Coordinates of C-alpha atoms and ligand atoms in Angstrom, one line a residue:
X1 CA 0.0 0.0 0.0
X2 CA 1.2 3.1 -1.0
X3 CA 1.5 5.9 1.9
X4 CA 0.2 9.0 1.2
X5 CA 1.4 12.2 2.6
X6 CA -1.6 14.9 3.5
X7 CA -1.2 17.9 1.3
X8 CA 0.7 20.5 3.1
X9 CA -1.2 24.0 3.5
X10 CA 1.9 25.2 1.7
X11 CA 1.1 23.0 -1.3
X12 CA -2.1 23.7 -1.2
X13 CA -1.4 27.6 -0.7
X14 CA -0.1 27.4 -3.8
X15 CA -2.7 25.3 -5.9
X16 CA -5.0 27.9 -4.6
X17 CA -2.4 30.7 -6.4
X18 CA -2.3 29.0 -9.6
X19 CA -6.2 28.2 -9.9
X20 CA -6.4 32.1 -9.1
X21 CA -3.5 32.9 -12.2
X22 CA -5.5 30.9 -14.5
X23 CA -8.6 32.3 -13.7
X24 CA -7.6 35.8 -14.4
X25 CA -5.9 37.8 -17.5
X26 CA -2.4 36.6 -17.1
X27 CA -1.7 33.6 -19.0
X28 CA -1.1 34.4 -22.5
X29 CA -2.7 32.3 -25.0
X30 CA -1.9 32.7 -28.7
X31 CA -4.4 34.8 -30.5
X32 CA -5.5 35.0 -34.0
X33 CA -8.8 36.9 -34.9
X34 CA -8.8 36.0 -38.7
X35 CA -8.7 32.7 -37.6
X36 CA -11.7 33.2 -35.4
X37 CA -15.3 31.5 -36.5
X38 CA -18.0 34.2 -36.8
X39 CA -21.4 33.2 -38.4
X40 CA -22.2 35.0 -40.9
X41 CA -18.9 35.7 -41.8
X42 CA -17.9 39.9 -41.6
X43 CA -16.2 41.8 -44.3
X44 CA -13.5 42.6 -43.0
X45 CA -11.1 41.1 -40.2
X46 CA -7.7 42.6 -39.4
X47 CA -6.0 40.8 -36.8
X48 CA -2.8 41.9 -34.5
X49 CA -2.2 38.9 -32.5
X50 CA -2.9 40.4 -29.6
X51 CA -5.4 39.9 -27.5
X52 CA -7.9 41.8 -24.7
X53 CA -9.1 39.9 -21.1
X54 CA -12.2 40.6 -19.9
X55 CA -11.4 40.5 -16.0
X56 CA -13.9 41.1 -13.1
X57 CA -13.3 44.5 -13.4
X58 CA -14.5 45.6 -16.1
X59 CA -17.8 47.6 -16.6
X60 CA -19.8 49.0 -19.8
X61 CA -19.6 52.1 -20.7
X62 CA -21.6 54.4 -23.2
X63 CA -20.5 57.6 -25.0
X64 CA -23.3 59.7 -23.2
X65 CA -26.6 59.9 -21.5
X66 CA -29.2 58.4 -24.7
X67 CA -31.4 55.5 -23.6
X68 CA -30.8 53.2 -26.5
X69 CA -27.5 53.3 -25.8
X70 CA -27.7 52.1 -22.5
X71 CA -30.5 49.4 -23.2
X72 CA -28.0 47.8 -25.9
X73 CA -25.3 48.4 -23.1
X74 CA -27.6 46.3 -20.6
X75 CA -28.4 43.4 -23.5
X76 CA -24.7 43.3 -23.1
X77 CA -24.2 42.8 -20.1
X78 CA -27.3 40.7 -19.4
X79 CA -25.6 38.5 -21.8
X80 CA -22.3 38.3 -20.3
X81 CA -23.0 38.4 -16.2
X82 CA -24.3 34.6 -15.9
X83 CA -21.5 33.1 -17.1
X84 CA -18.7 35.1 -16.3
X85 CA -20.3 36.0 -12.8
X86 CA -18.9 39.3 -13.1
X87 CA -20.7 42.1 -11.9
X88 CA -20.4 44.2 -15.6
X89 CA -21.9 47.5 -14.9
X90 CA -23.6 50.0 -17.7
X91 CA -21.6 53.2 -17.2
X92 CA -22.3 56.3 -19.1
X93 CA -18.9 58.5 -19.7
X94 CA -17.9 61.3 -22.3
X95 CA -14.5 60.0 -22.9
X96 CA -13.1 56.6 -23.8
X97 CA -12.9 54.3 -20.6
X98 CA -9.4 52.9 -19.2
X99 CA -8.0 49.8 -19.1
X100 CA -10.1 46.3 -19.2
X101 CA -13.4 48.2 -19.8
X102 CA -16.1 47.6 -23.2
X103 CA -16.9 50.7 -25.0
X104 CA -20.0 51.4 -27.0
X105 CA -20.1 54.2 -29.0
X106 CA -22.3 56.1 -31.6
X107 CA -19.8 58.3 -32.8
X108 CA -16.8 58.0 -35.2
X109 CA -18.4 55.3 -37.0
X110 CA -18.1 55.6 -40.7
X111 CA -21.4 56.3 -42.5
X112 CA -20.7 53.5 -44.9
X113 CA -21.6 50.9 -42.5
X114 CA -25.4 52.3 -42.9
X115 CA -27.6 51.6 -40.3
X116 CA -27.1 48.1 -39.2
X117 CA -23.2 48.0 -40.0
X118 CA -20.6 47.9 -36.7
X119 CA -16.7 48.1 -36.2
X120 CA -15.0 46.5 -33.4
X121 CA -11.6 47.5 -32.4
X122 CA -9.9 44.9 -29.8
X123 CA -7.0 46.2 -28.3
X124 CA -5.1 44.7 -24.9
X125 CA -6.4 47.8 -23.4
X126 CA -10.0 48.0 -24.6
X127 CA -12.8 46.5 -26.6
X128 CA -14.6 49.2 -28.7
X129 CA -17.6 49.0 -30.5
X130 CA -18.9 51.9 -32.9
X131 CA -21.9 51.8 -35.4
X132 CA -24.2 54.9 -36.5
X133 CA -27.3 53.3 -34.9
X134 CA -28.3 51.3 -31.6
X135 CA -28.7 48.2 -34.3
X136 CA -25.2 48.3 -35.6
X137 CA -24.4 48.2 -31.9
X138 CA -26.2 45.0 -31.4
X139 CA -24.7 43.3 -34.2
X140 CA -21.4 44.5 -33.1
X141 CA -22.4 42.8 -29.7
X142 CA -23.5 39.6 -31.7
X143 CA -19.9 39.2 -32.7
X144 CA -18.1 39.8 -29.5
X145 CA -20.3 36.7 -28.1
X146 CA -18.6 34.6 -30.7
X147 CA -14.8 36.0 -29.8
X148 CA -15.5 34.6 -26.1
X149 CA -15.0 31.2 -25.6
X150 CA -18.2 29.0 -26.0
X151 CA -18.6 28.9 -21.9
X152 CA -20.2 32.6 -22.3
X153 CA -23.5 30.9 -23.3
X154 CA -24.0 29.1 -20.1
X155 CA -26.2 30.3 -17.8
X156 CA -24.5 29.8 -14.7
X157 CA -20.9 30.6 -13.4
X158 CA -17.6 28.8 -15.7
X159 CA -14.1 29.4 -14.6
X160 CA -12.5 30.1 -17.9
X161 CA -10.4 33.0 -19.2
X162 CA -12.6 35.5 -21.1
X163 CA -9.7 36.4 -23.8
X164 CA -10.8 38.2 -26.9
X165 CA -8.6 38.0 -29.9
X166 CA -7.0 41.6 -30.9
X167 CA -7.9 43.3 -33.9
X168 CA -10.3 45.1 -35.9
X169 CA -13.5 43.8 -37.9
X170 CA -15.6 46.4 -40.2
X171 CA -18.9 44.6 -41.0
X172 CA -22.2 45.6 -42.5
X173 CA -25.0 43.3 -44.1
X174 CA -25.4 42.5 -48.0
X175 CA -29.1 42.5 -47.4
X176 CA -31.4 45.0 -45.4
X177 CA -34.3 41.9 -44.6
X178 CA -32.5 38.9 -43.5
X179 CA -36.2 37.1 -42.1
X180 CA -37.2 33.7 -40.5
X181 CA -40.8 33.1 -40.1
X182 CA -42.5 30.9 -37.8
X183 CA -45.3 29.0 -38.5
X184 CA -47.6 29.1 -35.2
X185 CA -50.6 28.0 -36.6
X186 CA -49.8 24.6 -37.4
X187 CA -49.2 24.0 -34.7
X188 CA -49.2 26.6 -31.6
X189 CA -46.3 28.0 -29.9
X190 CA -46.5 29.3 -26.6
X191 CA -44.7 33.1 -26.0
X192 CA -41.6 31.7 -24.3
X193 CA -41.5 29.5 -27.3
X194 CA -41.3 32.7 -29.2
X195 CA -39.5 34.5 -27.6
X196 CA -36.9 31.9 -27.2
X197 CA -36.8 31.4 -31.1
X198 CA -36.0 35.3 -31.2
X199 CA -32.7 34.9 -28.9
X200 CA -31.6 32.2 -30.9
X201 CA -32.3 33.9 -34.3
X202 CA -30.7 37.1 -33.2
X203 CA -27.0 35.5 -32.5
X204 CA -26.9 35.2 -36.0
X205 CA -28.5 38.9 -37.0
X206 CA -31.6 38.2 -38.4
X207 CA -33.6 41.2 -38.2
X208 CA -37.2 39.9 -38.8
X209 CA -39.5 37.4 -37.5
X210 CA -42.8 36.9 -39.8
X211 CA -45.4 35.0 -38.1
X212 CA -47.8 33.3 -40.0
X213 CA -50.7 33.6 -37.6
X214 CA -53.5 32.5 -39.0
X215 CA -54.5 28.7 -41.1
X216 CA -56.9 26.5 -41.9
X217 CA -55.8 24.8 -38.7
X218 CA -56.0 27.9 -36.0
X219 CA -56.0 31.0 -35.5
X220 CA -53.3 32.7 -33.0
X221 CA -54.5 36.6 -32.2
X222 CA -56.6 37.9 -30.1
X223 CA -59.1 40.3 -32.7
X224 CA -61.5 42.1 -30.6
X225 CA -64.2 43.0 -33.1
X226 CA -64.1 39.2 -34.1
X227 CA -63.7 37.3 -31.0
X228 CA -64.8 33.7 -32.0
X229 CA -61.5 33.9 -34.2
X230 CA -59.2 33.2 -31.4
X231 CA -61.6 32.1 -28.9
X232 CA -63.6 29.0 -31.5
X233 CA -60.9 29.5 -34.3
X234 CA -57.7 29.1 -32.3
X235 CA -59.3 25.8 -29.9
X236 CA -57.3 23.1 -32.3
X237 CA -53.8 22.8 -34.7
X238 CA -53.0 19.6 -36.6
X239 CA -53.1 16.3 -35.2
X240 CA -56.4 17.7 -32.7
X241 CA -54.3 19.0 -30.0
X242 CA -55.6 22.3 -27.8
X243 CA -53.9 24.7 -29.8
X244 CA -54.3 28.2 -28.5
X245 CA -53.9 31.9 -29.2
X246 CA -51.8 35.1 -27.9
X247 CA -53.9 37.8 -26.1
X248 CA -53.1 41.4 -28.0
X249 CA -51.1 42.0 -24.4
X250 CA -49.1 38.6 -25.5
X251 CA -48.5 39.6 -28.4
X252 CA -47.5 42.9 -27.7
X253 CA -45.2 41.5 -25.3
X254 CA -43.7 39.4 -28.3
X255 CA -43.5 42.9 -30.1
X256 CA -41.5 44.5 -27.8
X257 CA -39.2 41.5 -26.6
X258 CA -38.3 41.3 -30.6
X259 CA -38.1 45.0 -30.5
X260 CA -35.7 45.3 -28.0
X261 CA -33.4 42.9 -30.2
X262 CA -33.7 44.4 -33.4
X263 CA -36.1 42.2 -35.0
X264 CA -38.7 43.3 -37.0
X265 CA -42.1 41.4 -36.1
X266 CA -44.1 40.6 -39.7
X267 CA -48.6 39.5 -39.0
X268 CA -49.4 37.5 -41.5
X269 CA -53.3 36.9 -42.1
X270 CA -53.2 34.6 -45.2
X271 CA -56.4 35.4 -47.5
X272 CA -58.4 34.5 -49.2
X273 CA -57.3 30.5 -48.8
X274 CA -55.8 29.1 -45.6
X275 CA -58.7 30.7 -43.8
X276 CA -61.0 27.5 -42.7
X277 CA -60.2 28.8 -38.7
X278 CA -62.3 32.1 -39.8
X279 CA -64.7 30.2 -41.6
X280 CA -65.7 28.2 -39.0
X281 CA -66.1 31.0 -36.6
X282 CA -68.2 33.3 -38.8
X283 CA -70.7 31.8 -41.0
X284 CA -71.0 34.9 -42.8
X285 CA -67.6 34.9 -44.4
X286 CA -68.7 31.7 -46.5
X287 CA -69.8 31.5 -49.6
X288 CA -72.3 29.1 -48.7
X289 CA -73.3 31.4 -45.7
X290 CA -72.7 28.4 -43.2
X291 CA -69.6 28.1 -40.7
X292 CA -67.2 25.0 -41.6
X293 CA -65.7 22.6 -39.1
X294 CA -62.8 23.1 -37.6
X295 CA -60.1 21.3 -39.2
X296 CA -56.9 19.5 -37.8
X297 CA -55.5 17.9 -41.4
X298 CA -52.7 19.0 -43.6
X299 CA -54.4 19.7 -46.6
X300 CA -53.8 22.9 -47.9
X301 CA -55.9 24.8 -50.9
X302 CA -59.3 23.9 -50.0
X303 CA -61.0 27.0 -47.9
X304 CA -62.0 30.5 -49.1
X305 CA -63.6 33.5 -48.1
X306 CA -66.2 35.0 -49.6
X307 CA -64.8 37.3 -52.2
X308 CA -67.8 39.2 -53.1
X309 CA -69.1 39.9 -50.0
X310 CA -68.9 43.3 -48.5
X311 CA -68.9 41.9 -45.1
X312 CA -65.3 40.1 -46.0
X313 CA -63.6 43.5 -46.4
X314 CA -65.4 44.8 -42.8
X315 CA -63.9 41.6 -41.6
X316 CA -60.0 42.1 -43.4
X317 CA -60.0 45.9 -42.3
X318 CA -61.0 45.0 -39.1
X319 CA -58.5 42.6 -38.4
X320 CA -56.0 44.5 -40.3
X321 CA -56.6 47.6 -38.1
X322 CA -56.6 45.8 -35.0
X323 CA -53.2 44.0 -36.0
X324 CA -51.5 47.7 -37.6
X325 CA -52.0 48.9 -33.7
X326 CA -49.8 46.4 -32.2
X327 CA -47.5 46.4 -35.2
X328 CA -44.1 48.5 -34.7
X329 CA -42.4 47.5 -37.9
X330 CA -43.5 48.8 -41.1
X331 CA -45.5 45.3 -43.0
X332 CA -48.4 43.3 -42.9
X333 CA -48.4 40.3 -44.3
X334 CA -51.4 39.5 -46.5
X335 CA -51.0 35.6 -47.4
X336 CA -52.3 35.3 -50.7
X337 CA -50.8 31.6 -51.0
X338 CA -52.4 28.4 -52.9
X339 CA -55.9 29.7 -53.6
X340 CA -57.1 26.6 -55.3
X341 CA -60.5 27.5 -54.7
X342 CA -61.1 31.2 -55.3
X343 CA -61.8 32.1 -59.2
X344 CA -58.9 33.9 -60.2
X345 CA -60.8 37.2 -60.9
X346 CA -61.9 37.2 -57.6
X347 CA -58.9 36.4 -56.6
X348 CA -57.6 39.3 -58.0
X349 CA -59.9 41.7 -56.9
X350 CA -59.7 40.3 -53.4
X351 CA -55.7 41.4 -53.5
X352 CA -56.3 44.7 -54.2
X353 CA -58.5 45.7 -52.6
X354 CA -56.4 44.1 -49.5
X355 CA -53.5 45.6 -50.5
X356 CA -55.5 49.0 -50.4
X357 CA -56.9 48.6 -46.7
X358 CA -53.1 47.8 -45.7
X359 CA -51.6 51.1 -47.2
X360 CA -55.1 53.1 -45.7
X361 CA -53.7 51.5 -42.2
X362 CA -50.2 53.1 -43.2
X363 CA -48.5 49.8 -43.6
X364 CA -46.9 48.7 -46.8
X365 CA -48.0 44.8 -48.2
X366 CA -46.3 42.1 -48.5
X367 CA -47.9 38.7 -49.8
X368 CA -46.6 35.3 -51.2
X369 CA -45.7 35.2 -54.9
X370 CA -49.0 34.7 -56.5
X371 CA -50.3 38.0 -55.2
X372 CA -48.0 39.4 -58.6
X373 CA -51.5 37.9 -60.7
X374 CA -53.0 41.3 -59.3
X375 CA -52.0 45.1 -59.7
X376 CA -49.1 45.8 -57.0
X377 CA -49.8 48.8 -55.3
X378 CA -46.5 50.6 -54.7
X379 CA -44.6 49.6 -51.7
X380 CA -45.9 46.0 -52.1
X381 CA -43.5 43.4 -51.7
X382 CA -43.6 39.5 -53.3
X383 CA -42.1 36.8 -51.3
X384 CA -40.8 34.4 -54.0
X385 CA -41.3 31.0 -52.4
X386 CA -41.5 28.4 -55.6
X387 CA -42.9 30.3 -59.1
X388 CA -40.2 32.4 -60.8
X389 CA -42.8 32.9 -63.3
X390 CA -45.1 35.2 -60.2
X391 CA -41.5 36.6 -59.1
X392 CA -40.6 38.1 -62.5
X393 CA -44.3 39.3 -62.8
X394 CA -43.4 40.9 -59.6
X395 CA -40.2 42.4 -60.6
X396 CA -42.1 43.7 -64.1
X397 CA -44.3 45.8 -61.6
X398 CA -41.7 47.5 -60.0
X399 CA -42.4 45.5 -56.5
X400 CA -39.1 44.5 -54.6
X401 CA -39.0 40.5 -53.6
X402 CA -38.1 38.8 -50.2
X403 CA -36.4 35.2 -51.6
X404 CA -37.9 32.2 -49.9
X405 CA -36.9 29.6 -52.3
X406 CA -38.4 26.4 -50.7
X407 CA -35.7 23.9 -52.1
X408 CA -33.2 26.3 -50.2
X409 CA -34.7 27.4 -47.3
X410 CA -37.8 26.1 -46.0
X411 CA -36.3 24.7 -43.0
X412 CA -39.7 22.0 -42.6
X413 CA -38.1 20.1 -45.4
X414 CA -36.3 17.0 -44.4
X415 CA -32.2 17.2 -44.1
X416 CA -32.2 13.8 -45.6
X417 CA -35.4 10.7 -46.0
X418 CA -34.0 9.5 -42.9
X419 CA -35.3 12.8 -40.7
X420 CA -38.5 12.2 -38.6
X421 CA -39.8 15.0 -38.9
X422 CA -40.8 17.6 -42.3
X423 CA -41.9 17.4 -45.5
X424 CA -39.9 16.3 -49.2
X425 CA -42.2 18.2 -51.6
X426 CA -39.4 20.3 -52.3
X427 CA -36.9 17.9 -51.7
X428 CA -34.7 17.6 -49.0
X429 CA -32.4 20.4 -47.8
X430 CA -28.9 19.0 -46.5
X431 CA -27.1 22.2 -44.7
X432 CA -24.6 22.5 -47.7
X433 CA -28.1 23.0 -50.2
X434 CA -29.5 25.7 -47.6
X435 CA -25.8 27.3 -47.3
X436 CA -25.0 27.1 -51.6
X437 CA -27.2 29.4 -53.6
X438 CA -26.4 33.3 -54.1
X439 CA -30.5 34.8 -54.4
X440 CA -29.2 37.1 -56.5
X441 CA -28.3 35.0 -59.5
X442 CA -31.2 32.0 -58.6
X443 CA -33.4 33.4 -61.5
X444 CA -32.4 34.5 -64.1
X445 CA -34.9 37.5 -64.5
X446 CA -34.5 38.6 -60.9
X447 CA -31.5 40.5 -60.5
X448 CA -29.7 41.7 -57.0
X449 CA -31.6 45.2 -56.8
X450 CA -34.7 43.5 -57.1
X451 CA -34.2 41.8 -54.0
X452 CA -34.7 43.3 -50.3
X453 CA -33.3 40.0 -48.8
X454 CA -34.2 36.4 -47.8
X455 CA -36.4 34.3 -45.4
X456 CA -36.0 31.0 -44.0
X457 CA -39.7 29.3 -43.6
X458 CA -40.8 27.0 -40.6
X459 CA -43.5 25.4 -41.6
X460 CA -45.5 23.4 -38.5
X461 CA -47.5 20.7 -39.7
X462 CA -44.6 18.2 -38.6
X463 CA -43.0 20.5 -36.1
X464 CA -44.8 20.2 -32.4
X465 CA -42.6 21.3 -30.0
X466 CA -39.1 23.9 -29.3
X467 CA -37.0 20.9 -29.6
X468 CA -38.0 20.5 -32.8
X469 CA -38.6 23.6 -33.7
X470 CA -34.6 24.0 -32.9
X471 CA -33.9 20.5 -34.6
X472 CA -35.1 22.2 -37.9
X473 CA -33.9 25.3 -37.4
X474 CA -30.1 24.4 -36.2
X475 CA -27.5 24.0 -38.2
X476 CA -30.1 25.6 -41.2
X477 CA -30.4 28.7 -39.7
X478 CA -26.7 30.1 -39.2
X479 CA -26.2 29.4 -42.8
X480 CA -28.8 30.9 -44.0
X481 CA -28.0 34.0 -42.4
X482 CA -24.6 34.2 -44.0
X483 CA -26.4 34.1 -47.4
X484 CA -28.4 37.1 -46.1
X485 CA -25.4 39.1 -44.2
X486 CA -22.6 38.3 -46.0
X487 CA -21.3 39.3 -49.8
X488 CA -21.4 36.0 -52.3
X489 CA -17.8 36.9 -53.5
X490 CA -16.8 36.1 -49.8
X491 CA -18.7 32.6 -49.1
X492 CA -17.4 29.5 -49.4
X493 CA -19.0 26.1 -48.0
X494 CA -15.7 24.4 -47.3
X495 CA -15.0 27.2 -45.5
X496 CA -17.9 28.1 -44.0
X497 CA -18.5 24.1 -42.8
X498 CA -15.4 24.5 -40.7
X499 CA -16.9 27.7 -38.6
X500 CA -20.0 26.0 -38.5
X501 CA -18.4 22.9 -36.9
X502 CA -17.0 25.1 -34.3
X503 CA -20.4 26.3 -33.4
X504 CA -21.5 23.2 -31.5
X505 CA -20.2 24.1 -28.5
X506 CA -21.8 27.2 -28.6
X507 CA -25.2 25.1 -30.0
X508 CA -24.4 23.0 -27.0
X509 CA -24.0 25.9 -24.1
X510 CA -27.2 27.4 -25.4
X511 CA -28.7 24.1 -25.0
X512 CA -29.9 24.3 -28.4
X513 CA -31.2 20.6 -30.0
X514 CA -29.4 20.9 -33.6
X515 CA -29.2 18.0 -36.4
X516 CA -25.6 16.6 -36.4
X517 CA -25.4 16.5 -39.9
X518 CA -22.6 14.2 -41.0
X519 CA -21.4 16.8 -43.7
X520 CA -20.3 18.9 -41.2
X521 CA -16.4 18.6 -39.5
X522 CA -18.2 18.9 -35.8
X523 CA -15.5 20.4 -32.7
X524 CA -17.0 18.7 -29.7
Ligands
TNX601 C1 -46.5 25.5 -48.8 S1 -45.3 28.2 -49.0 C2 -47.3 26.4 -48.1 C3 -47.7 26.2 -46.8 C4 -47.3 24.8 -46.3 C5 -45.9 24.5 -46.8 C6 -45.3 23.2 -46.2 C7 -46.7 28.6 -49.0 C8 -46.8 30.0 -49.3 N1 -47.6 27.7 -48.7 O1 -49.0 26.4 -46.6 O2 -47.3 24.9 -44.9 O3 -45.9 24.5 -48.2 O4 -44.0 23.0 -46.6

């Protein structure tokens, strides 16, 4: 047996040193920012192999006294205290902090990084973030996330060294709308669902959620000149489950949580089709003057409103206004969608006149493709999902598209036949096929300045739950994104794999449920 000596209080005295040394900013560790892996990708990364230590020191400061600032300043720190356990207070100052301290600035920013473009200058002595507007700033703050180690995701206290790799990165998006939409009427989501769906979209700059809030299955909004919408409309989803639907204080709540992150929120009513919940809460929008069922299938084509019926437009204004008063952002989405059923002269009709009730509420339209069969009212916007033949009639009209090709990014499609969950109709979407495409030279008739940006579509008929809402979503989404933030000329998918790989743990520490897809060089 061997005999072991107690550890002497000197020894230990001095394991207590070192775990104290490598918990703070002295060790140096090699550094490269270029090498870094940011999703999407920046423009520009110049790095000096240096590197800065965020220490328990440091606070937040903001160049003056203006409120935006400091709520960007306390998303900051809100996103670094749990893990770093670091106490990371917002500071307001006129001057550039000293040593160890984040900076946030709205000034000396260079106007070509627009609205929602950031620089980020990491020195030993300070990290400093500039942009012309709050939303550069929380880009900016999006990539500082990713230059910490993994750990800063966790929610709870990690002994690690917080070192950020020195240099500068100059960054500002390819495309203003870089969208995802969720599908909550599928299948029903509750707020937190939501709400954690908007964290997890923001790491990787999205900047608008659409949510398409009303199908044949449910309806999902409170409407309080129609309240059997949500109250007999919203009682099922696919598959006979309770569904549900968000209160206009819900929602609002959704509104605001996504406003405070920079994400544009995007109603969708889609009409005339896809409207069997309304239907079978108001007899009086049929055509046959008689409420349907409710339904809980996946068909989709089969229900319309009432086209010629004066009462349909009370009904679309209604709702419309109702929805344009809890609606920050400047859209409403008007559907439009696979109208197998309406005669397509009432069909048309129906669009413009819609299209005219949404600019009256002083919103600007936005429909699926098909909605190009009517006149575009200026400001209208086509969301190109499978006909190039409705996107070019779009383009012809002057009206500017959002690309949702559904081989590409309509994240309910399968990643191979093996996945459980989603749909093939448009094939299945492997991360490399999502990641691949440049929307800009897809069609050959829709050129890069008829584009406003992209969306990735979640679909819900298979999707039931956040795990596998995130299963869809993750590693989909990141790329995605890239396509949307970050010039063609500078992605590459043997590149971009390699980043992506290195985003597990960071998938991981956020607790996120991805696909492991086997094309992908994962660093566990
Ligand atoms: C097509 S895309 C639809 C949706 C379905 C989806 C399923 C579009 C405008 N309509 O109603 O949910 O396919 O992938």
């Amino acid at each position: 047996m061997t005999n072991r000596k107690p550890i002497s209080s000197i020894s230990a005295g001095i394991i207590v040193l070192f775990m104290i040394f490598m918990m703070s900013c002295g060790t140096k560790t090699p550094t490269d920012l270029s090498g870094e892996s940011i999703i999407p990708k920046p423009l520009s990364v110049t790095a000096t192999g240096d590197y800065f230590c965020l220490g328990k020191k440091a606070d937040i400061y903001v160049q003056g006294e203006a409120d935006e600032l400091k709520h960007v300043a306390a998303y900051l720190a809100d996103r670094l205290r749990p893990a770093t356990g670091f106490p990371l207070e917002v500071k307001t100052t006129a001057e550039a902090p000293g040593k160890g301290n984040i900076f946030l600035t709205l000034s000396g920013a260079d106007a070509s990084l627009g609205d929602e473009g950031y620089s980020l200058t990491i020195t030993k002595k300070l990290v400093t973030l500039a942009a012309n507007k709050p939303a550069g700033l929380f880009n900016g703050i999006q990539t500082l996330r990713q230059l910490l180690p993994a750990e800063i995701e966790k929610s709870t206290a990690q002994e690690s060294e917080w070192h950020i790799a020195g240099g500068t990165i100059t960054d500002y998006p390819a495309y203003e709308y870089r969208g995802a939409m969720l599908d909550v009427a599928r299948h029903f989501f509750s707020v937190d669902d939501v709400k954690r769906f908007i964290d997890l979209i923001s790491v990787y700059k999205i900047n608008t959620l659409h949510l398409h809030l009303s199908d044949d299955q449910g309806w999902r909004i409170e409407i309080k000149s129609w309240p059997n919408l949500a109250l007999y409309g919203g009682k099922t989803e696919v598959g006979g489950g309770v569904g549900g639907y968000y209160t206009q204080e819900q929602y609002s709540d959704i509104v605001k949580y996504a406003d405070d992150r920079f994400i544009t929120i995007i109603p969708e009513i889609d009409m005339p089709g896809h409207t069997n919940a309304a239907l079978a809460s108001y007899p009086e929008l049929n055509i046959s003057g008689k409420a349907t069922e409710l339904y809980t299938g996946t068909e989709v084509g089969f229900s319309t409103l009432d086209t010629k019926k004066e009462i349909t437009y009370k009904f679309v204004e209604d709702v419309f206004r109702e929805l344009a008063e809890l609606t920050t952002g400047p859209y409403l989405h008007i559907g439009g969608d696979e109208t197998h059923v309406t005669r397509k002269e009432d069909y048309i009709t129906f669009i413009e006149r819609v299209q005219d009730i949404v600019i009256s509420l002083g919103k600007q339209p936005v429909g699926w493709d098909e909605i190009s069969l009517a006149r575009l009212r200026p400001g209208a916007i086509a969301q190109y999902w499978s006909s190039a033949e409705n996107a070019n009639k779009a383009v012809a009209q002057g009206a500017k598209l959002i690309m949702s090709p559904a081989s590409r990014v309509y994240i309910d499609m399968k990643y191979d036949s093996t996945t459980v969950i989603g749909y093939t109709w448009a094939g299945v979407t492997e991360v490399d096929k999502a990641y691949n495409w440049d929307p800009a030279t897809l069609e050959p008739a829709i050129g890069r300045d008829n584009i406003i940006g992209i969306e990735a579509a979640l679909w819900t008929e298979t999707v039931t739950n956040m795990e596998e809402i995130e299963f869809m979503t993750f590693p989909r989404l990141p790329g995605i994104a890239e396509v949307a933030w970050t010039h063609s000329s500078l992605r590459n998918w043997d590149e971009y794999k390699l980043r992506l790989g290195n985003h597990a743990k960071r998938f991981k520490a956020m607790g996120i449920n991805y696909y492991p897809s086997k094309l992908v060089p994962w660093a566990e």
